[in-house]
Amino acid sequence: MNKAQLKKFQSLLELKRDEIVKKAKQTLSEEMLLDASDLPDEMDLASSEYLQSLTFRLRGREKSFLDKISKALVKIEDGSFGKCEECEEEISIKRLEARPETTLCIRCKEDQERAEKDFG
């Protein structure tokens, strides 16, 4: 992979990282507060609590996604970006464009998903 492609993926990953961090900050500043006085009855309060719980779950998933992004950025720095962790073959550019944080080539990912389906 050439330097221009690496720079493109680095920018893409940094953009995704910044977007996740921005959403997390927004959640902390705006969606953490649940004021019972603003909600007239128990149904409204329960609905708001459910939505708040769902938001926090989504942010939890984004945290693991953020970890994957960080690992991909480290791989760009150390020169191992774009290699499958399973078979050590090059990951296709199309796959990296779709999921730049990926660690597996499409064949190994399909094998992993098939194994998860069989045993999961």
Coordinates of C-alpha atoms in Angstrom, one line a residue:
M1 CA 0.0 0.0 0.0
N2 CA 1.4 3.4 -0.9
K3 CA 1.7 6.5 1.3
A4 CA -1.2 8.3 -0.3
Q5 CA -3.5 5.4 0.4
L6 CA -2.3 5.1 4.0
K7 CA -2.9 8.9 4.4
K8 CA -6.4 8.5 3.0
F9 CA -7.2 5.7 5.5
Q10 CA -5.6 7.6 8.4
S11 CA -7.8 10.6 7.6
L12 CA -10.9 8.5 7.3
L13 CA -10.2 6.8 10.6
E14 CA -9.5 10.1 12.4
L15 CA -12.7 11.5 11.0
K16 CA -14.7 8.5 12.4
R17 CA -12.9 8.8 15.7
D18 CA -13.6 12.5 16.0
E19 CA -17.3 11.9 15.2
I20 CA -17.6 9.3 17.9
V21 CA -15.9 11.5 20.5
K22 CA -18.2 14.4 19.5
K23 CA -21.3 12.2 20.0
A24 CA -19.9 11.0 23.4
K25 CA -19.4 14.5 24.6
Q26 CA -22.8 15.5 23.4
T27 CA -24.3 12.6 25.3
L28 CA -22.5 13.6 28.5
S29 CA -23.5 17.2 28.3
E30 CA -27.1 16.9 27.0
E31 CA -28.5 13.4 27.4
M32 CA -27.2 12.5 30.9
L33 CA -29.8 14.6 32.6
L34 CA -33.2 13.2 33.3
D35 CA -35.4 15.5 35.2
A36 CA -38.5 13.9 36.6
S37 CA -40.2 17.3 37.0
D38 CA -40.2 17.7 33.2
L39 CA -42.1 14.4 32.7
P40 CA -45.7 14.6 33.8
D41 CA -46.4 10.9 34.4
E42 CA -44.7 7.5 35.0
M43 CA -45.1 6.5 31.3
D44 CA -43.2 9.5 30.1
L45 CA -40.5 8.9 32.7
A46 CA -40.2 5.2 31.8
S47 CA -40.0 6.1 28.1
S48 CA -37.3 8.6 28.8
E49 CA -35.3 6.2 30.9
Y50 CA -35.6 3.6 28.2
L51 CA -34.3 6.0 25.6
Q52 CA -31.5 7.1 27.9
S53 CA -30.5 3.4 28.4
L54 CA -30.5 2.8 24.7
T55 CA -28.3 5.8 24.1
F56 CA -25.8 4.6 26.7
R57 CA -25.8 1.1 25.1
L58 CA -25.1 2.6 21.7
R59 CA -22.3 4.7 23.2
G60 CA -20.8 1.5 24.7
R61 CA -20.7 -0.1 21.3
E62 CA -19.1 3.0 19.9
K63 CA -16.4 2.7 22.6
S64 CA -15.4 -0.7 21.3
F65 CA -15.5 0.7 17.8
L66 CA -13.2 3.5 19.0
D67 CA -10.8 0.9 20.3
K68 CA -10.7 -0.7 16.8
I69 CA -10.1 2.6 15.2
S70 CA -7.2 3.4 17.6
K71 CA -5.7 0.0 16.8
A72 CA -6.0 0.6 13.1
L73 CA -4.3 4.0 13.5
V74 CA -1.4 2.3 15.4
K75 CA -1.1 -0.2 12.6
I76 CA -0.8 2.6 10.1
E77 CA 2.1 4.0 12.2
D78 CA 3.9 0.7 12.5
G79 CA 3.4 -0.3 8.9
S80 CA 1.2 -3.4 9.5
F81 CA -2.1 -1.7 8.3
G82 CA -3.9 -3.7 5.6
K83 CA -2.7 -7.1 6.5
C84 CA -5.1 -9.8 7.7
E85 CA -4.3 -10.9 11.3
E86 CA -5.4 -14.4 10.5
C87 CA -3.8 -15.4 7.2
E88 CA -1.4 -12.4 6.9
E89 CA -2.5 -11.7 3.3
E90 CA -3.2 -8.2 2.1
I91 CA -6.8 -7.0 2.8
S92 CA -8.4 -5.7 -0.4
I93 CA -8.6 -1.9 -0.8
K94 CA -12.4 -2.2 -1.4
R95 CA -12.8 -3.9 2.0
L96 CA -10.6 -1.3 3.7
E97 CA -12.6 1.5 2.1
A98 CA -15.8 -0.1 3.5
R99 CA -14.3 -0.9 6.9
P100 CA -11.0 0.7 7.4
E101 CA -10.8 -0.5 11.0
T102 CA -11.0 -4.2 9.9
T103 CA -8.4 -6.7 10.9
L104 CA -9.5 -9.6 8.7
C105 CA -9.6 -10.1 5.0
I106 CA -13.0 -11.0 3.6
R107 CA -12.3 -14.7 3.4
C108 CA -11.2 -14.9 7.0
K109 CA -14.1 -12.8 8.2
E110 CA -16.6 -15.1 6.4
D111 CA -14.9 -18.1 8.0
Q112 CA -15.2 -16.4 11.4
E113 CA -18.8 -15.6 10.9
R114 CA -19.6 -19.1 9.7
A115 CA -17.9 -20.5 12.8
E116 CA -19.8 -18.2 15.0
K117 CA -23.0 -19.2 13.4
D118 CA -22.2 -22.9 13.8
F119 CA -21.2 -22.6 17.4
G120 CA -23.1 -19.5 18.5

